[in-house]
mmCIF file of C-alpha atoms in Angstrom:
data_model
loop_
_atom_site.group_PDB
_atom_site.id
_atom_site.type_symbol
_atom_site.label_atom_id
_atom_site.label_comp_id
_atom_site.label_asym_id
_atom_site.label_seq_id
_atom_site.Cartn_x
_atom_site.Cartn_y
_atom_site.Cartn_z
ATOM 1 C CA UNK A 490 121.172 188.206 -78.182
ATOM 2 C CA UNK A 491 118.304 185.889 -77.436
ATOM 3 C CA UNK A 492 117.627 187.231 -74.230
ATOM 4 C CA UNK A 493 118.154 191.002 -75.761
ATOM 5 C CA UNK A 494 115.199 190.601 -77.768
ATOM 6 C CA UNK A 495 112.865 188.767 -75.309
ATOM 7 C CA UNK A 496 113.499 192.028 -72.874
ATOM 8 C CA UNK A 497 112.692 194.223 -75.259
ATOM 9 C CA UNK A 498 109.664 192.723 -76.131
ATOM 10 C CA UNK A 499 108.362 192.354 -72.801
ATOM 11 C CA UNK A 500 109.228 196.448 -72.597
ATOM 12 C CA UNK A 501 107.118 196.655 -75.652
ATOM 13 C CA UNK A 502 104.529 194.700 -74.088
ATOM 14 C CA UNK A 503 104.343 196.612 -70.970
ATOM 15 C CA UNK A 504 104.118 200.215 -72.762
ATOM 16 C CA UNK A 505 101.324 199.119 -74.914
ATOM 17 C CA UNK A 506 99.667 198.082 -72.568
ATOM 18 C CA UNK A 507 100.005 201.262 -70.718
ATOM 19 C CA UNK A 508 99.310 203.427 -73.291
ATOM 20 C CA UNK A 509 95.950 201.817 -73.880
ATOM 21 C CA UNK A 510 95.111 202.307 -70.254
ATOM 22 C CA UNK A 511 96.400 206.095 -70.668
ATOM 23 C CA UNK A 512 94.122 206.599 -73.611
ATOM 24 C CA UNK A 513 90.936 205.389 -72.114
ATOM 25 C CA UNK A 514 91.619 207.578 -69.571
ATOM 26 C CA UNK A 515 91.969 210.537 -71.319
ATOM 27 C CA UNK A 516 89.064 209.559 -73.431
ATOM 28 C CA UNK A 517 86.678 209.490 -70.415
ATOM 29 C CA UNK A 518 87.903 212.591 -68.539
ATOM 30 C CA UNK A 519 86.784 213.791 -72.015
ATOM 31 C CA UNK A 520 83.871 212.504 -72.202
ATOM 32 C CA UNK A 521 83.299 213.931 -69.042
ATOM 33 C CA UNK A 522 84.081 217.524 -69.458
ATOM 34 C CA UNK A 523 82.012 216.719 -72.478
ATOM 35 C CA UNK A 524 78.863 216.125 -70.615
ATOM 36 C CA UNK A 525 79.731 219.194 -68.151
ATOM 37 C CA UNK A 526 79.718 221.210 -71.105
ATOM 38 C CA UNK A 527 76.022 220.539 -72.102
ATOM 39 C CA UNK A 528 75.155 221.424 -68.764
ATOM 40 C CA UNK A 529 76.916 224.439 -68.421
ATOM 41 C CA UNK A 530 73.468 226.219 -68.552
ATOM 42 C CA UNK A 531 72.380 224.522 -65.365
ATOM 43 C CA UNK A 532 75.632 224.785 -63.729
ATOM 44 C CA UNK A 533 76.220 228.517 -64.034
ATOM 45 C CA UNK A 534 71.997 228.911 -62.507
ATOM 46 C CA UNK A 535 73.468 226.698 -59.900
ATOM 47 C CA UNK A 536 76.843 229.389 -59.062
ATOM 48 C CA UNK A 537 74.941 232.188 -59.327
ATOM 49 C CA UNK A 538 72.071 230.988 -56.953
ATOM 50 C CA UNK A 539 75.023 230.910 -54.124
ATOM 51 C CA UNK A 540 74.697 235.236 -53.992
ATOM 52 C CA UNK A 541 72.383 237.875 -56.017
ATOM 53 C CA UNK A 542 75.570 239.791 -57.095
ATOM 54 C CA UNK A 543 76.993 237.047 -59.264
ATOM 55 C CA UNK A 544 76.632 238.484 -62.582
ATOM 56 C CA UNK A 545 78.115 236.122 -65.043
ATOM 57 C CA UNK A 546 80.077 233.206 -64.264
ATOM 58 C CA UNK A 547 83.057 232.012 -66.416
ATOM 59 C CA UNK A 548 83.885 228.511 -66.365
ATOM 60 C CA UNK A 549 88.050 227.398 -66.868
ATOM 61 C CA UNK A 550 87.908 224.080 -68.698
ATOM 62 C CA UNK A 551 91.595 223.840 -69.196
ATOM 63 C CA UNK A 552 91.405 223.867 -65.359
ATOM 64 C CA UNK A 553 89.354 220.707 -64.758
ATOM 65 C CA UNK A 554 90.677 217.864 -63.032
ATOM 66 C CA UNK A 555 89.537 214.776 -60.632
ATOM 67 C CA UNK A 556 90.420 214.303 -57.130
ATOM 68 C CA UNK A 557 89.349 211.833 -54.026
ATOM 69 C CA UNK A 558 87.180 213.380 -51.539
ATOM 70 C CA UNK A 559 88.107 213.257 -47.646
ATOM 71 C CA UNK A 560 85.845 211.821 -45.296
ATOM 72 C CA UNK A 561 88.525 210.880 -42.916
ATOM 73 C CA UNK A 562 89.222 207.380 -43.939
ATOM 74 C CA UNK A 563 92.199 205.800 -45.925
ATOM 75 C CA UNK A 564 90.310 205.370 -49.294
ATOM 76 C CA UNK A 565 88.382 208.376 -49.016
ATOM 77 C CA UNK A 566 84.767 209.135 -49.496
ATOM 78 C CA UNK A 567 84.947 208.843 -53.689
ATOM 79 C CA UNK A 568 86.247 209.947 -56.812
ATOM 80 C CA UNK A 569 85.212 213.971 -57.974
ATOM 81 C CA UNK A 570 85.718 215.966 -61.075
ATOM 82 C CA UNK A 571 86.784 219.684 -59.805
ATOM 83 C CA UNK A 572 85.030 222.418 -62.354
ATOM 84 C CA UNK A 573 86.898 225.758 -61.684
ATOM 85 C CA UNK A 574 86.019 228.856 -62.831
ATOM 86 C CA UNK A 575 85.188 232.773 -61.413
ATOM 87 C CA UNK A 576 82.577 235.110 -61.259
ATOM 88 C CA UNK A 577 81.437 238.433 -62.526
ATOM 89 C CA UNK A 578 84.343 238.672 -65.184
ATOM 90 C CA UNK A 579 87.414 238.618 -62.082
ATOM 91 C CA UNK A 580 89.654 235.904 -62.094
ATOM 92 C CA UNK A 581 90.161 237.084 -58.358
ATOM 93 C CA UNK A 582 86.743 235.562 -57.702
ATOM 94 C CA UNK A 583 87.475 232.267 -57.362
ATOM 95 C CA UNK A 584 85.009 228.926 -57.443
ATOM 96 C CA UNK A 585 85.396 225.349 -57.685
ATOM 97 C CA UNK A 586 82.501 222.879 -58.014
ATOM 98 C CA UNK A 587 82.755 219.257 -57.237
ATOM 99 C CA UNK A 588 81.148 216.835 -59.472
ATOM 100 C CA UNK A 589 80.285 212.810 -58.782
ATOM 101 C CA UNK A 590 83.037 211.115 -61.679
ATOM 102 C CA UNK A 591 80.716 208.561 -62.386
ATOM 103 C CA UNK A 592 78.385 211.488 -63.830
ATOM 104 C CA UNK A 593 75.105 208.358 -63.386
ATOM 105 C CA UNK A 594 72.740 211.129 -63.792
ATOM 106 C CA UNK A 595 72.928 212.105 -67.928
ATOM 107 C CA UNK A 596 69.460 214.255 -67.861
ATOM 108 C CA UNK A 597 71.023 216.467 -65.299
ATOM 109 C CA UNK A 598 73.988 218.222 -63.637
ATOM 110 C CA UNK A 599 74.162 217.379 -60.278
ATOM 111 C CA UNK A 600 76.588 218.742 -57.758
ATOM 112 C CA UNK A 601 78.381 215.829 -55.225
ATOM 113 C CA UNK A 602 79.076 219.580 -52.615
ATOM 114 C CA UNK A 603 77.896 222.691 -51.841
ATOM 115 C CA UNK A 604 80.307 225.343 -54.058
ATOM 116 C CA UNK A 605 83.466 226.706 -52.974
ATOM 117 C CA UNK A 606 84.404 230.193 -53.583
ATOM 118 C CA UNK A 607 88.288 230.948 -53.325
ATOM 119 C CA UNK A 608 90.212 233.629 -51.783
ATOM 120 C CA UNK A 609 93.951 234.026 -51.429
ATOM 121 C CA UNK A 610 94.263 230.571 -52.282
ATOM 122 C CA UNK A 611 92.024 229.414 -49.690
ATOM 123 C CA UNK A 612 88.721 227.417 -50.331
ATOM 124 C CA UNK A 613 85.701 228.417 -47.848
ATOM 125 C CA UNK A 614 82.180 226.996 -48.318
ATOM 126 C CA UNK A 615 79.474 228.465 -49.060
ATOM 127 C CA UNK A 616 75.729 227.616 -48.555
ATOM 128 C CA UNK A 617 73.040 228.634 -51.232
ATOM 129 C CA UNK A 618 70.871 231.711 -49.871
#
């Protein structure tokens, strides 16, 4: 019985600990899509500067996530938040814009790479005219 009870509190232990971690977590990817938000004014200039027939330009926060950039090493080149969304009202139209995670700059939005427009599924870069 002894040994019962000093397992399960070790289990409890080890979940509360986890869930803390979980929390904080979720509290700064929060915090983050947060601080996107008050720049979406800058971000959407930044989208449509990429072509002179992008209308309006919808963003999908539901959508946002983090993910390691490749630079051809193990560890990869850093940690990015991914800000999806599409462009003159068509989900069709595609875009994903890759954010530094650390978000050090608070005055301003600052993209970590150029803008990726999507089609079929497939991600191809494009450079600002």
């Amino acid at each position: 019985m002894k040994k019962v009870i000093i397992f399960l509190m070790i289990v409890l232990v080890i979940f509360t600990l986890g869930g803390c971690q979980m929390e904080t977590k979720y509290k700064t990817q929060e915090e983050q899509i947060e601080f996107l938000k008050k720049h979406e004014s800058q971000m959407t200039e930044y989208v449509k500067s990429f072509n002179k027939t992008i209308q309006t330009v919808e963003f999908d926060w539901n959508a946002t996530d983090t993910g390691v950039v490749g630079n051809g090493t193990p560890q990869g080149g850093g940690v990015v938040i991914r800000v999806s969304g599409y462009v003159n009202d068509d989900p069709k139209l595609g875009f994903y814009i890759a954010v530094n995670s650390t978000l050090e700059s608070t005055s301003s939005f600052e993209p970590e790479q150029d803008i990726y427009f999507l089609s079929n599924g497939v991600a191809y870069l494009r450079q600002g005219e």
